Tab-separated table of C-alpha atoms in Angstrom:
chain	number	residue	atom	x	y	z
V	1	MET	CA	-22.973	-97.883	17.264
V	2	PRO	CA	-24.206	-101.884	15.144
V	3	GLU	CA	-25.736	-101.138	11.722
V	4	PRO	CA	-30.051	-101.464	12.508
V	5	ARG	CA	-31.200	-104.833	11.671
V	6	LEU	CA	-33.911	-102.279	10.403
V	7	ALA	CA	-34.130	-98.491	9.329
V	8	LEU	CA	-36.783	-97.228	7.787
V	9	SER	CA	-37.641	-93.962	6.701
V	10	GLY	CA	-39.962	-91.820	5.487
V	11	VAL	CA	-41.749	-94.369	3.979
V	12	LYS	CA	-45.190	-94.092	2.216
V	13	LYS	CA	-48.432	-96.321	1.712
V	14	SER	CA	-51.972	-95.839	-0.063
V	15	PHE	CA	-54.260	-97.970	-0.905
V	16	GLY	CA	-56.314	-96.133	-3.989
V	17	ASP	CA	-56.518	-92.445	-3.134
V	18	VAL	CA	-56.023	-93.320	0.908
V	19	GLU	CA	-52.832	-93.326	2.554
V	20	VAL	CA	-52.459	-95.112	4.870
V	21	LEU	CA	-48.983	-94.683	5.875
V	22	HIS	CA	-48.063	-90.397	5.697
V	23	GLY	CA	-44.171	-90.801	5.631
V	24	ILE	CA	-42.875	-93.797	9.070
V	25	ASP	CA	-39.168	-93.375	10.592
V	26	LEU	CA	-38.691	-96.631	12.450
V	27	VAL	CA	-35.210	-98.157	13.365
V	28	VAL	CA	-34.282	-102.118	15.018
V	29	ASN	CA	-31.329	-102.911	16.035
V	30	PRO	CA	-30.239	-105.795	16.882
V	31	GLY	CA	-31.642	-108.012	19.835
V	32	GLU	CA	-34.429	-105.303	20.408
V	33	MET	CA	-38.218	-106.033	20.562
V	34	VAL	CA	-40.318	-103.315	19.528
V	35	CYS	CA	-44.111	-102.426	20.384
V	36	LEU	CA	-46.516	-101.338	16.847
V	37	ILE	CA	-49.854	-100.233	19.320
V	38	GLY	CA	-52.480	-98.286	18.158
V	39	ALA	CA	-56.700	-98.327	17.480
V	40	SER	CA	-57.565	-100.239	14.881
V	41	GLY	CA	-56.631	-99.040	10.681
V	42	SER	CA	-53.568	-96.661	12.270
V	43	GLY	CA	-51.614	-98.221	10.079
V	44	LYS	CA	-50.076	-101.045	12.779
V	45	SER	CA	-50.077	-104.000	9.985
V	46	THR	CA	-49.781	-102.310	6.697
V	47	LEU	CA	-45.893	-101.030	8.752
V	48	LEU	CA	-45.422	-104.695	9.562
V	49	ARG	CA	-46.317	-105.647	5.708
V	50	CYS	CA	-43.891	-102.801	4.374
V	51	MET	CA	-41.462	-104.083	6.026
V	52	ASN	CA	-40.872	-108.063	4.577
V	53	GLY	CA	-41.756	-106.488	1.109
V	54	LEU	CA	-45.324	-107.946	1.595
V	55	GLU	CA	-46.823	-104.736	0.972
V	56	PRO	CA	-45.011	-102.529	-2.083
V	57	VAL	CA	-44.330	-99.023	-0.502
V	58	ASP	CA	-45.067	-96.433	-2.463
V	59	ASP	CA	-42.095	-93.594	-1.424
V	60	GLY	CA	-38.935	-93.645	0.812
V	61	GLU	CA	-37.138	-96.255	1.963
V	62	VAL	CA	-36.882	-100.090	3.570
V	63	ARG	CA	-33.128	-100.802	4.805
V	64	LEU	CA	-32.655	-104.354	6.079
V	65	ASP	CA	-29.768	-105.308	7.515
V	66	GLY	CA	-27.953	-102.175	4.913
V	67	VAL	CA	-30.372	-102.972	1.984
V	68	ASP	CA	-33.060	-100.453	0.472
V	69	ILE	CA	-36.058	-103.551	-0.210
V	70	ALA	CA	-38.239	-100.641	-0.875
V	71	GLU	CA	-36.110	-100.694	-4.457
V	72	PRO	CA	-38.461	-101.191	-6.744
V	73	GLY	CA	-37.887	-104.191	-8.917
V	74	PHE	CA	-35.453	-105.878	-5.697
V	75	ASP	CA	-35.728	-109.315	-5.689
V	76	LEU	CA	-37.699	-110.162	-2.752
V	77	ALA	CA	-37.339	-113.884	-2.408
V	78	PRO	CA	-33.478	-114.300	-1.333
V	79	ILE	CA	-34.180	-111.312	2.151
V	80	ARG	CA	-37.338	-113.701	3.026
V	81	GLN	CA	-36.125	-116.305	5.149
V	82	LYS	CA	-33.795	-113.320	7.210
V	83	ILE	CA	-37.052	-111.419	8.556
V	84	GLY	CA	-40.081	-114.270	9.209
V	85	ILE	CA	-44.212	-112.714	9.620
V	86	VAL	CA	-47.110	-114.621	11.557
V	87	PHE	CA	-50.350	-113.421	10.960
V	88	GLN	CA	-53.132	-112.848	12.741
V	89	SER	CA	-54.909	-115.549	11.464
V	90	PHE	CA	-52.015	-118.272	11.481
V	91	ASN	CA	-52.393	-119.017	7.573
V	92	LEU	CA	-51.445	-122.950	7.946
V	93	PHE	CA	-51.926	-124.623	4.893
V	94	PRO	CA	-54.578	-126.765	5.958
V	95	HIS	CA	-54.121	-129.893	4.283
V	96	MET	CA	-50.481	-130.653	5.912
V	97	THR	CA	-50.161	-131.790	9.105
V	98	ALA	CA	-48.393	-129.017	11.924
V	99	TYR	CA	-44.635	-130.815	10.490
V	100	ASP	CA	-45.643	-130.587	6.687
V	101	ASN	CA	-46.253	-127.166	7.505
V	102	VAL	CA	-42.975	-126.400	9.372
V	103	ALA	CA	-40.761	-128.782	6.944
V	104	LEU	CA	-42.074	-127.453	3.345
V	105	ALA	CA	-40.242	-124.414	3.199
V	106	PRO	CA	-36.538	-124.885	4.524
V	107	ARG	CA	-37.115	-128.296	1.784
V	108	ARG	CA	-38.289	-126.704	-0.777
V	109	VAL	CA	-36.558	-123.290	-0.710
V	110	LEU	CA	-33.297	-123.665	1.852
V	111	ALA	CA	-33.056	-127.219	0.256
V	112	GLU	CA	-32.185	-129.357	3.761
V	113	ASP	CA	-34.271	-132.209	5.802
V	114	ALA	CA	-33.899	-130.355	8.509
V	115	ARG	CA	-36.163	-133.201	10.484
V	116	THR	CA	-33.737	-133.157	14.072
V	117	ARG	CA	-33.522	-128.767	13.947
V	118	ILE	CA	-37.742	-128.528	13.358
V	119	GLU	CA	-37.900	-131.133	16.045
V	120	ALA	CA	-36.544	-129.240	18.409
V	121	LEU	CA	-38.119	-126.868	17.779
V	122	PHE	CA	-41.958	-128.686	18.950
V	123	GLU	CA	-39.840	-129.528	21.890
V	124	HIS	CA	-38.843	-126.408	22.465
V	125	PHE	CA	-42.580	-124.854	22.332
V	126	GLY	CA	-44.592	-128.424	23.834
V	127	LEU	CA	-45.909	-129.718	20.428
V	128	SER	CA	-44.234	-132.976	20.124
V	129	ALA	CA	-47.953	-134.705	20.494
V	130	HIS	CA	-49.272	-132.574	17.743
V	131	MET	CA	-46.645	-133.306	15.233
V	132	THR	CA	-48.728	-135.499	13.197
V	133	LYS	CA	-51.842	-133.743	13.685
V	134	TYR	CA	-53.770	-131.114	10.932
V	135	PRO	CA	-54.818	-127.692	11.740
V	136	ASP	CA	-57.959	-128.477	12.332
V	137	GLN	CA	-57.721	-130.785	15.052
V	138	LEU	CA	-55.702	-127.904	17.114
V	139	SER	CA	-56.457	-124.881	18.971
V	140	GLY	CA	-56.123	-121.434	17.954
V	141	GLY	CA	-52.785	-121.524	20.264
V	142	GLN	CA	-51.774	-124.398	18.910
V	143	GLN	CA	-51.996	-124.008	15.656
V	144	GLN	CA	-49.933	-119.852	16.407
V	145	ARG	CA	-47.690	-121.915	17.926
V	146	VAL	CA	-47.196	-123.336	14.776
V	147	ALA	CA	-47.401	-120.555	12.441
V	148	VAL	CA	-44.208	-118.983	14.491
V	149	ILE	CA	-42.091	-122.534	14.852
V	150	ARG	CA	-43.031	-122.210	10.534
V	151	ALA	CA	-41.935	-118.950	10.684
V	152	LEU	CA	-38.486	-119.045	13.043
V	153	ALA	CA	-37.688	-123.119	10.875
V	154	MET	CA	-36.309	-121.147	8.107
V	155	ARG	CA	-33.923	-119.709	11.068
V	156	PRO	CA	-34.793	-115.989	10.792
V	157	GLN	CA	-32.594	-113.155	11.890
V	158	THR	CA	-36.177	-110.886	12.340
V	159	MET	CA	-39.143	-111.879	13.532
V	160	LEU	CA	-42.227	-109.453	12.187
V	161	PHE	CA	-45.630	-110.453	14.572
V	162	ASP	CA	-48.930	-108.725	12.915
V	163	GLU	CA	-51.578	-108.742	16.012
V	164	ILE	CA	-50.565	-113.116	16.505
V	165	THR	CA	-53.488	-113.256	20.043
V	166	SER	CA	-56.250	-111.039	18.361
V	167	ALA	CA	-58.027	-114.271	16.680
V	168	LEU	CA	-57.876	-116.618	20.057
V	169	ASP	CA	-59.682	-117.127	23.489
V	170	PRO	CA	-58.680	-115.181	26.132
V	171	GLU	CA	-57.324	-118.799	28.187
V	172	LEU	CA	-55.313	-119.294	24.657
V	173	VAL	CA	-53.257	-115.797	24.666
V	174	GLY	CA	-51.441	-116.185	27.443
V	175	GLU	CA	-49.376	-120.202	26.099
V	176	VAL	CA	-48.633	-117.183	22.721
V	177	LEU	CA	-47.233	-115.166	24.707
V	178	ASP	CA	-44.907	-117.400	26.641
V	179	VAL	CA	-42.887	-117.837	22.984
V	180	LEU	CA	-42.890	-114.601	22.845
V	181	ARG	CA	-41.133	-113.860	25.666
V	182	SER	CA	-39.014	-116.853	25.272
V	183	LEU	CA	-37.580	-115.511	21.566
V	184	ARG	CA	-37.102	-112.577	23.966
V	185	ASP	CA	-34.877	-114.386	26.135
V	186	ASP	CA	-33.039	-115.560	22.719
V	187	GLY	CA	-32.661	-112.298	21.711
V	188	MET	CA	-33.983	-112.016	18.656
V	189	THR	CA	-35.250	-108.526	16.849
V	190	MET	CA	-38.072	-108.618	17.017
V	191	VAL	CA	-41.146	-105.487	15.741
V	192	LEU	CA	-44.854	-106.398	17.322
V	193	ALA	CA	-48.005	-105.023	16.495
V	194	THR	CA	-50.390	-105.513	19.311
V	195	HIS	CA	-53.508	-104.749	21.085
V	196	GLU	CA	-52.420	-106.405	24.685
V	197	MET	CA	-50.318	-103.528	26.395
V	198	GLY	CA	-49.581	-105.084	29.586
V	199	PHE	CA	-46.839	-108.031	27.554
V	200	ALA	CA	-45.934	-104.772	25.246
V	201	ARG	CA	-45.460	-102.544	29.005
V	202	GLU	CA	-43.129	-105.700	30.674
V	203	LEU	CA	-41.549	-107.032	27.712
V	204	ALA	CA	-40.570	-103.522	25.023
V	205	ASP	CA	-37.707	-101.786	24.660
V	206	ARG	CA	-39.018	-99.467	22.771
V	207	ILE	CA	-42.902	-98.455	22.360
V	208	CYS	CA	-44.426	-96.531	18.940
V	209	PHE	CA	-47.814	-95.341	19.390
V	210	MET	CA	-49.398	-95.269	15.760
V	211	ASP	CA	-52.325	-92.238	14.939
V	212	LYS	CA	-53.187	-92.230	11.850
V	213	GLY	CA	-50.679	-93.340	9.515
V	214	VAL	CA	-47.682	-91.704	11.843
V	215	ILE	CA	-45.658	-92.240	14.492
V	216	ALA	CA	-47.091	-89.828	17.171
V	217	GLU	CA	-44.984	-91.094	19.982
V	218	GLU	CA	-41.503	-93.447	20.562
V	219	GLY	CA	-40.139	-93.799	23.326
V	220	PRO	CA	-39.477	-96.149	26.589
V	221	PRO	CA	-42.672	-98.230	27.798
V	222	ASP	CA	-42.750	-97.100	31.164
V	223	VAL	CA	-42.702	-93.347	29.550
V	224	ILE	CA	-45.525	-94.029	27.115
V	225	PHE	CA	-47.209	-95.706	29.349
V	226	SER	CA	-47.004	-93.898	33.075
V	227	ASN	CA	-46.301	-90.518	31.380
V	228	PRO	CA	-47.020	-89.871	27.653
V	229	GLN	CA	-46.193	-86.207	26.151
V	230	LYS	CA	-49.128	-85.919	23.251
V	231	GLU	CA	-52.651	-85.649	23.960
V	232	ARG	CA	-53.283	-87.967	21.196
V	233	THR	CA	-51.510	-91.313	23.434
V	234	LYS	CA	-53.295	-90.022	26.225
V	235	GLN	CA	-56.485	-90.395	25.050
V	236	PHE	CA	-55.870	-93.983	23.242
V	237	LEU	CA	-54.084	-95.108	26.287
V	238	ALA	CA	-57.366	-94.535	28.498
V	239	SER	CA	-59.900	-95.904	26.066
V	240	VAL	CA	-57.938	-99.121	26.125
V	241	LEU	CA	-56.391	-99.037	30.127
V	242	ARG	CA	-59.603	-98.702	31.788
U	1	MET	CA	-91.481	-140.765	29.747
U	2	THR	CA	-92.454	-139.294	26.465
U	3	THR	CA	-92.489	-135.169	26.527
U	4	ARG	CA	-95.120	-132.964	25.778
U	5	ARG	CA	-92.996	-131.667	22.746
U	6	ALA	CA	-91.920	-134.967	21.486
U	7	ALA	CA	-95.706	-137.088	21.375
U	8	TYR	CA	-96.659	-133.193	19.222
U	9	GLU	CA	-94.440	-133.931	17.299
U	10	ALA	CA	-94.294	-137.972	15.963
U	11	ARG	CA	-98.486	-136.816	15.630
U	12	GLN	CA	-97.084	-134.492	12.593
U	13	ARG	CA	-94.945	-136.975	11.310
U	14	ARG	CA	-97.694	-139.487	11.293
U	15	ARG	CA	-100.069	-136.992	9.644
U	16	ALA	CA	-97.266	-136.198	7.317
U	17	ASN	CA	-96.606	-139.860	6.947
U	18	LEU	CA	-100.137	-139.845	5.977
U	19	LEU	CA	-100.750	-137.715	3.475
U	20	ALA	CA	-97.333	-138.638	1.445
U	21	GLY	CA	-98.354	-141.905	1.165
U	22	GLY	CA	-102.204	-141.122	0.717
U	23	SER	CA	-101.262	-138.604	-2.583
U	24	THR	CA	-98.523	-141.131	-4.425
U	25	ALA	CA	-101.202	-143.902	-4.659
U	26	VAL	CA	-103.334	-142.363	-6.132
U	27	VAL	CA	-100.430	-140.889	-8.703
U	28	LEU	CA	-99.774	-144.917	-9.337
U	29	VAL	CA	-102.891	-145.608	-9.793
U	30	LEU	CA	-103.847	-143.015	-12.086
U	31	LEU	CA	-100.814	-143.632	-14.343
U	32	ILE	CA	-101.312	-146.859	-14.299
U	33	VAL	CA	-104.987	-146.756	-14.671
U	34	LEU	CA	-104.821	-143.769	-17.568
U	35	VAL	CA	-101.587	-144.607	-19.440
U	36	PRO	CA	-103.064	-147.817	-21.090
U	37	LEU	CA	-106.110	-146.115	-22.464
U	38	ALA	CA	-104.021	-144.261	-24.659
U	39	PRO	CA	-105.104	-145.375	-28.350
U	40	GLY	CA	-101.157	-146.609	-29.807
U	41	TRP	CA	-100.418	-147.884	-26.338
U	42	GLU	CA	-100.957	-151.452	-27.781
U	43	GLY	CA	-98.125	-150.423	-30.163
U	44	VAL	CA	-95.871	-148.262	-28.057
U	45	GLN	CA	-95.621	-151.459	-25.496
U	46	ALA	CA	-95.273	-153.789	-28.099
U	47	SER	CA	-92.501	-152.069	-29.840
U	48	PHE	CA	-90.044	-150.372	-26.132
U	49	PHE	CA	-91.761	-152.621	-23.520
U	50	ASN	CA	-90.840	-156.466	-25.045
U	51	ALA	CA	-89.519	-158.474	-22.311
U	52	GLU	CA	-88.310	-160.901	-24.259
U	53	ILE	CA	-86.547	-158.844	-26.732
U	54	PHE	CA	-85.043	-157.380	-23.315
U	55	ALA	CA	-84.271	-160.284	-22.683
U	56	ARG	CA	-82.561	-161.599	-25.697
U	57	THR	CA	-80.433	-158.684	-26.182
U	58	PHE	CA	-79.646	-157.573	-22.965
U	59	PRO	CA	-75.909	-159.390	-22.515
U	60	ASP	CA	-74.949	-158.118	-25.847
U	61	LEU	CA	-75.659	-154.581	-24.890
U	62	LEU	CA	-73.693	-155.381	-22.003
U	63	SER	CA	-70.488	-156.126	-23.564
U	64	ALA	CA	-71.345	-153.372	-25.627
U	65	PHE	CA	-70.903	-151.109	-22.652
U	66	LEU	CA	-67.093	-151.674	-21.975
U	67	ILE	CA	-66.529	-150.259	-25.231
U	68	ASN	CA	-68.525	-147.368	-23.293
U	69	ILE	CA	-66.264	-148.097	-20.280
U	70	ALA	CA	-62.927	-148.324	-21.905
U	71	ILE	CA	-63.653	-145.308	-23.872
U	72	PHE	CA	-64.796	-143.410	-20.554
U	73	ALA	CA	-61.262	-144.750	-18.913
U	74	TRP	CA	-59.034	-143.563	-20.692
U	75	SER	CA	-60.402	-140.038	-21.666
U	76	VAL	CA	-60.613	-139.385	-17.915
U	77	PRO	CA	-56.596	-138.810	-17.666
U	78	LEU	CA	-56.212	-137.283	-20.617
U	79	ILE	CA	-58.858	-134.959	-19.406
U	80	ALA	CA	-57.650	-133.769	-16.582
U	81	ALA	CA	-54.061	-133.816	-17.632
U	82	LEU	CA	-55.052	-130.813	-19.924
U	83	GLY	CA	-57.425	-129.665	-18.006
U	84	LEU	CA	-54.667	-128.931	-15.660
U	85	ALA	CA	-52.530	-127.059	-18.563
U	86	ILE	CA	-55.003	-125.245	-19.813
U	87	ALA	CA	-56.279	-123.952	-16.115
U	88	LEU	CA	-52.163	-123.435	-15.405
U	89	ALA	CA	-51.792	-121.332	-18.852
U	90	ARG	CA	-54.757	-119.145	-17.732
U	91	GLY	CA	-53.045	-117.724	-14.699
U	92	ALA	CA	-49.736	-117.675	-15.961
U	93	ARG	CA	-49.003	-113.849	-15.403
U	94	ALA	CA	-45.443	-113.669	-16.351
U	95	PRO	CA	-45.442	-111.542	-19.499
U	96	VAL	CA	-43.413	-113.561	-21.914
U	97	LEU	CA	-46.446	-116.429	-21.200
U	98	PHE	CA	-48.768	-114.150	-22.965
U	99	PRO	CA	-49.170	-115.949	-25.569
U	100	LEU	CA	-50.052	-119.502	-23.552
U	101	ARG	CA	-52.590	-117.147	-21.840
U	102	ILE	CA	-53.884	-116.023	-24.546
U	103	PHE	CA	-54.289	-119.368	-26.218
U	104	GLY	CA	-56.040	-120.470	-22.957
U	105	ALA	CA	-58.370	-118.121	-23.465
U	106	ILE	CA	-59.795	-119.366	-27.043
U	107	TYR	CA	-58.849	-122.587	-26.471
U	108	VAL	CA	-61.572	-122.263	-23.614
U	109	ASP	CA	-64.108	-120.273	-25.513
U	110	LEU	CA	-63.784	-121.935	-28.126
U	111	PHE	CA	-63.959	-125.432	-27.401
U	112	ARG	CA	-66.907	-124.759	-24.595
U	113	GLY	CA	-68.804	-123.379	-27.144
U	114	ILE	CA	-69.327	-126.060	-29.836
U	115	PRO	CA	-71.449	-128.748	-29.212
U	116	VAL	CA	-70.231	-132.272	-28.431
U	117	VAL	CA	-72.086	-133.907	-31.359
U	118	LEU	CA	-70.562	-131.592	-33.671
U	119	LEU	CA	-66.990	-132.146	-32.983
U	120	VAL	CA	-67.646	-135.954	-32.331
U	121	TYR	CA	-68.472	-134.993	-36.513
U	122	LEU	CA	-65.823	-132.394	-37.039
U	123	VAL	CA	-62.888	-134.466	-35.279
U	124	GLY	CA	-63.947	-137.824	-35.814
U	125	PHE	CA	-64.658	-137.854	-40.004
U	126	GLY	CA	-62.231	-134.327	-40.628
U	127	ILE	CA	-59.365	-135.956	-39.339
U	128	PRO	CA	-59.116	-139.157	-40.087
U	129	GLY	CA	-59.831	-137.709	-44.162
U	130	LEU	CA	-57.159	-136.062	-45.166
U	131	GLY	CA	-55.708	-139.449	-45.280
U	132	LEU	CA	-53.808	-140.982	-42.399
U	133	PRO	CA	-52.512	-144.548	-42.977
U	134	ARG	CA	-54.059	-147.299	-40.079
U	135	PRO	CA	-54.334	-147.465	-36.812
U	136	TRP	CA	-54.231	-143.725	-36.589
U	137	ASN	CA	-57.056	-142.934	-39.139
U	138	SER	CA	-59.242	-144.965	-36.344
U	139	PRO	CA	-62.301	-143.243	-35.243
U	140	TYR	CA	-61.566	-144.167	-31.216
U	141	ILE	CA	-59.004	-142.249	-31.616
U	142	TRP	CA	-60.443	-139.338	-33.246
U	143	GLY	CA	-63.478	-139.825	-31.484
U	144	THR	CA	-61.321	-140.381	-27.916
U	145	VAL	CA	-59.665	-136.084	-28.970
U	146	ALA	CA	-63.473	-134.598	-29.651
U	147	LEU	CA	-64.451	-135.357	-26.064
U	148	VAL	CA	-61.507	-134.812	-24.542
U	149	LEU	CA	-60.888	-131.114	-26.324
U	150	THR	CA	-64.391	-130.536	-24.524
U	151	TYR	CA	-64.012	-131.547	-21.842
U	152	SER	CA	-60.306	-130.412	-20.820
U	153	ALA	CA	-62.070	-126.770	-20.877
U	154	TYR	CA	-65.213	-127.272	-19.065
U	155	VAL	CA	-62.688	-128.462	-16.157
U	156	ALA	CA	-60.147	-126.116	-16.835
U	157	GLU	CA	-62.748	-124.087	-16.239
U	158	VAL	CA	-63.792	-125.957	-13.180
U	159	LEU	CA	-59.991	-126.190	-11.535
U	160	ARG	CA	-59.454	-121.614	-12.339
U	161	SER	CA	-62.599	-121.838	-10.530
U	162	GLY	CA	-61.168	-123.877	-7.748
U	163	ILE	CA	-57.678	-122.579	-7.660
U	164	GLU	CA	-58.811	-118.239	-7.765
U	165	SER	CA	-61.423	-119.039	-4.455
U	166	ILE	CA	-58.318	-120.170	-1.791
U	167	HIS	CA	-57.599	-117.555	-0.552
U	168	GLU	CA	-55.050	-114.674	-0.629
U	169	SER	CA	-53.385	-114.897	2.893
U	170	GLN	CA	-52.581	-118.670	1.945
U	171	ARG	CA	-50.407	-117.043	-1.170
U	172	ASN	CA	-49.142	-114.543	1.894
U	173	ALA	CA	-47.874	-117.244	3.885
U	174	ALA	CA	-46.173	-118.807	1.640
U	175	VAL	CA	-44.250	-115.975	0.058
U	176	CYS	CA	-43.380	-114.535	3.349
U	177	LEU	CA	-41.846	-118.182	3.739
U	178	GLY	CA	-40.091	-117.442	1.246
U	179	LEU	CA	-41.452	-119.931	-1.600
U	180	SER	CA	-41.067	-119.598	-5.134
U	181	GLU	CA	-44.853	-118.959	-6.672
U	182	ARG	CA	-44.385	-121.989	-8.967
U	183	ASP	CA	-44.006	-122.954	-5.649
U	184	THR	CA	-46.616	-121.925	-3.561
U	185	MET	CA	-49.266	-122.535	-6.540
U	186	ARG	CA	-48.291	-127.069	-6.330
U	187	TYR	CA	-47.490	-127.735	-3.191
U	188	VAL	CA	-49.776	-124.567	-1.522
U	189	VAL	CA	-52.798	-123.516	-4.166
U	190	LEU	CA	-52.981	-126.589	-6.365
U	191	PRO	CA	-54.096	-129.037	-3.374
U	192	GLN	CA	-56.544	-127.486	-1.844
U	193	ALA	CA	-57.699	-126.002	-5.166
U	194	ILE	CA	-58.229	-129.622	-5.968
U	195	ARG	CA	-59.914	-131.022	-3.297
U	196	ARG	CA	-62.549	-128.736	-3.268
U	197	VAL	CA	-63.417	-128.774	-6.865
U	198	VAL	CA	-63.597	-132.481	-6.939
U	199	PRO	CA	-67.996	-133.052	-6.764
U	200	ALA	CA	-67.944	-130.755	-9.350
U	201	ASN	CA	-65.490	-132.827	-10.960
U	202	MET	CA	-67.750	-135.656	-10.394
U	203	ASN	CA	-70.917	-134.196	-12.451
U	204	MET	CA	-68.754	-133.991	-15.089
U	205	LEU	CA	-67.471	-137.306	-14.771
U	206	VAL	CA	-71.041	-138.282	-14.641
U	207	ALA	CA	-71.390	-136.023	-18.548
U	208	LEU	CA	-69.137	-137.177	-20.368
U	209	GLN	CA	-70.035	-141.092	-19.323
U	210	LYS	CA	-73.430	-140.380	-21.066
U	211	ASP	CA	-71.554	-138.422	-24.130
U	212	VAL	CA	-69.045	-141.188	-24.847
U	213	ALA	CA	-72.571	-142.975	-26.847
U	214	LEU	CA	-71.560	-139.472	-28.653
U	215	LEU	CA	-69.106	-141.505	-30.563
U	216	SER	CA	-71.706	-144.359	-32.240
U	217	PHE	CA	-72.318	-141.358	-35.064
U	218	ILE	CA	-67.865	-141.951	-36.149
U	219	GLY	CA	-67.864	-145.599	-36.052
U	220	PRO	CA	-67.783	-147.294	-32.926
U	221	VAL	CA	-69.997	-149.988	-32.271
U	222	GLU	CA	-70.175	-149.302	-28.592
U	223	ILE	CA	-73.450	-149.557	-26.707
U	224	LEU	CA	-75.764	-147.034	-28.792
U	225	ARG	CA	-74.464	-148.229	-31.711
U	226	GLN	CA	-75.448	-151.979	-30.713
U	227	ALA	CA	-78.863	-150.749	-29.355
U	228	GLY	CA	-79.204	-149.076	-33.049
U	229	ILE	CA	-78.452	-152.556	-34.771
U	230	PHE	CA	-81.136	-154.976	-32.744
U	231	LYS	CA	-83.391	-152.424	-33.577
U	232	SER	CA	-83.240	-152.214	-37.898
U	233	LEU	CA	-82.336	-155.773	-37.047
U	234	LEU	CA	-85.591	-156.720	-34.813
U	235	ALA	CA	-88.156	-154.035	-35.812
U	236	ASN	CA	-87.895	-152.779	-32.576
U	237	PHE	CA	-87.252	-149.713	-29.794
U	238	THR	CA	-86.773	-152.100	-26.478
U	239	PRO	CA	-83.029	-152.129	-27.188
U	240	TYR	CA	-82.658	-148.239	-26.976
U	241	VAL	CA	-85.051	-149.058	-24.021
U	242	ALA	CA	-82.741	-151.562	-22.348
U	243	ALA	CA	-79.022	-148.984	-23.195
U	244	ALA	CA	-81.247	-146.315	-20.871
U	245	VAL	CA	-81.980	-148.862	-17.988
U	246	ILE	CA	-77.403	-149.242	-18.107
U	247	PHE	CA	-76.551	-146.022	-18.369
U	248	LEU	CA	-78.720	-145.288	-15.364
U	249	CYS	CA	-77.406	-147.998	-13.103
U	250	VAL	CA	-74.056	-146.920	-13.761
U	251	THR	CA	-74.816	-142.576	-13.581
U	252	VAL	CA	-77.093	-142.575	-10.757
U	253	PRO	CA	-75.196	-143.652	-8.122
U	254	ALA	CA	-72.391	-142.333	-9.084
U	255	THR	CA	-74.484	-138.594	-9.261
U	256	ARG	CA	-75.971	-139.193	-5.775
U	257	TYR	CA	-72.365	-140.078	-5.058
U	258	ALA	CA	-71.509	-136.715	-6.451
U	259	ASP	CA	-74.238	-135.119	-4.541
U	260	TYR	CA	-73.532	-136.670	-1.199
U	261	LEU	CA	-69.778	-135.683	-2.031
U	262	MET	CA	-71.722	-132.034	-2.653
U	263	ASN	CA	-73.442	-131.831	0.482
U	264	ARG	CA	-70.466	-133.130	2.491
U	265	ASP	CA	-68.141	-130.062	1.154
U	266	ARG	CA	-70.893	-127.318	1.727
U	267	ASN	CA	-71.540	-128.912	5.564
U	268	ALA	CA	-68.113	-128.570	5.890
U	269	ARG	CA	-67.262	-124.892	5.040
U	270	THR	CA	-70.144	-123.707	6.960
């Protein structure tokens, strides 16, 4: 059994007086794709943000390749390169071209002029024609793909995706999901918070249904979607798969 | 073919133009007729609006205005650099830099709280009074310092509001890519913040251009002092009016440009 890429145990997180994660245990193995599903406010996004230290965890452990990054005072800067994240709202830097958005972090953090590598990434995701454009000049789907390229340019071993298709027009969702498919084929370890049930069912190794700050049910997609065990899971799936 | 709506709007426009033209004409006629009826009008006209004196003093005032422009020109980069430094100092979060943060806050409170003219007097007369050797006793230097102190405090606050207006998600995105705090500020936050406060800073420049005239109180023969010299020489106030005209020629286009930038910015964000 290889060491898990990510191992969370007893993760708790509160915002003020409200506890939004009530002790999460989750293991993600190398090359696995795990989808977090659940209603808005169930804690999916917060859980993702705890996995890369963007939100400090109140209690519990987050082990990334065996190292507990939730240790208070842990220097997160070096591990950010190992774990990339893409947000729902793209968060591209509006004053830089698509290429500069991608090239900034490799240049400043890795001290590397990664031009050939970055151009290859744009090529791979069908965006070569848009490298010199500014985010405002790109469609939502194109912006989100640039955001994925920007994260990939740091050569992460793990990628987190926080509802990355939720802000897109329906006809643009497909092109972004194709990007995820291609990452899946390359064997990237991925954790997604998503509302795309069809996509999760087709590609995920494992589905975690989150409800009110806990993982209520966890299992292979076929089991979760066809034969859920918990009442809460059934109710949620009935409401989204009408 | 004109639609019903277009015909109606054309009628309304004609009516509005007619009313606006009529009321403006009435006001102008009243001004032209009534003002000269004032008992002191003859005297005011002779001492403020003397065409001959206006023409005679205008070229010298214009060349004195070059001094204003020079003082303005070397103040601006100093204000920009110091304003940025103070804004960054006020945003410093590391505990070691706490003294810097306090210094920034005190600086802003102090120099925003003192009237510019008072600071010009205090710095412009006080520091050369220490008996500094030439050229370090020059009122040009210390007058400029007074302007830089005041205006950098204002510019620092404008910049700080710009920095705080950049959405947290931009910072998050940069940090998650592994960028350091410093690089995040330099490459992600500051470039956007500075762009956002350009219109507000344009207004600062217009105000600075006018406040350069305050240096006349401590020595430099710039336009206001030159006008004062002519006033004493000719016993006539027309040079002041000429100076005002010269200021307006610069500040009106500059203010209009600032308004234009401000509107464009607002439209771009909605």
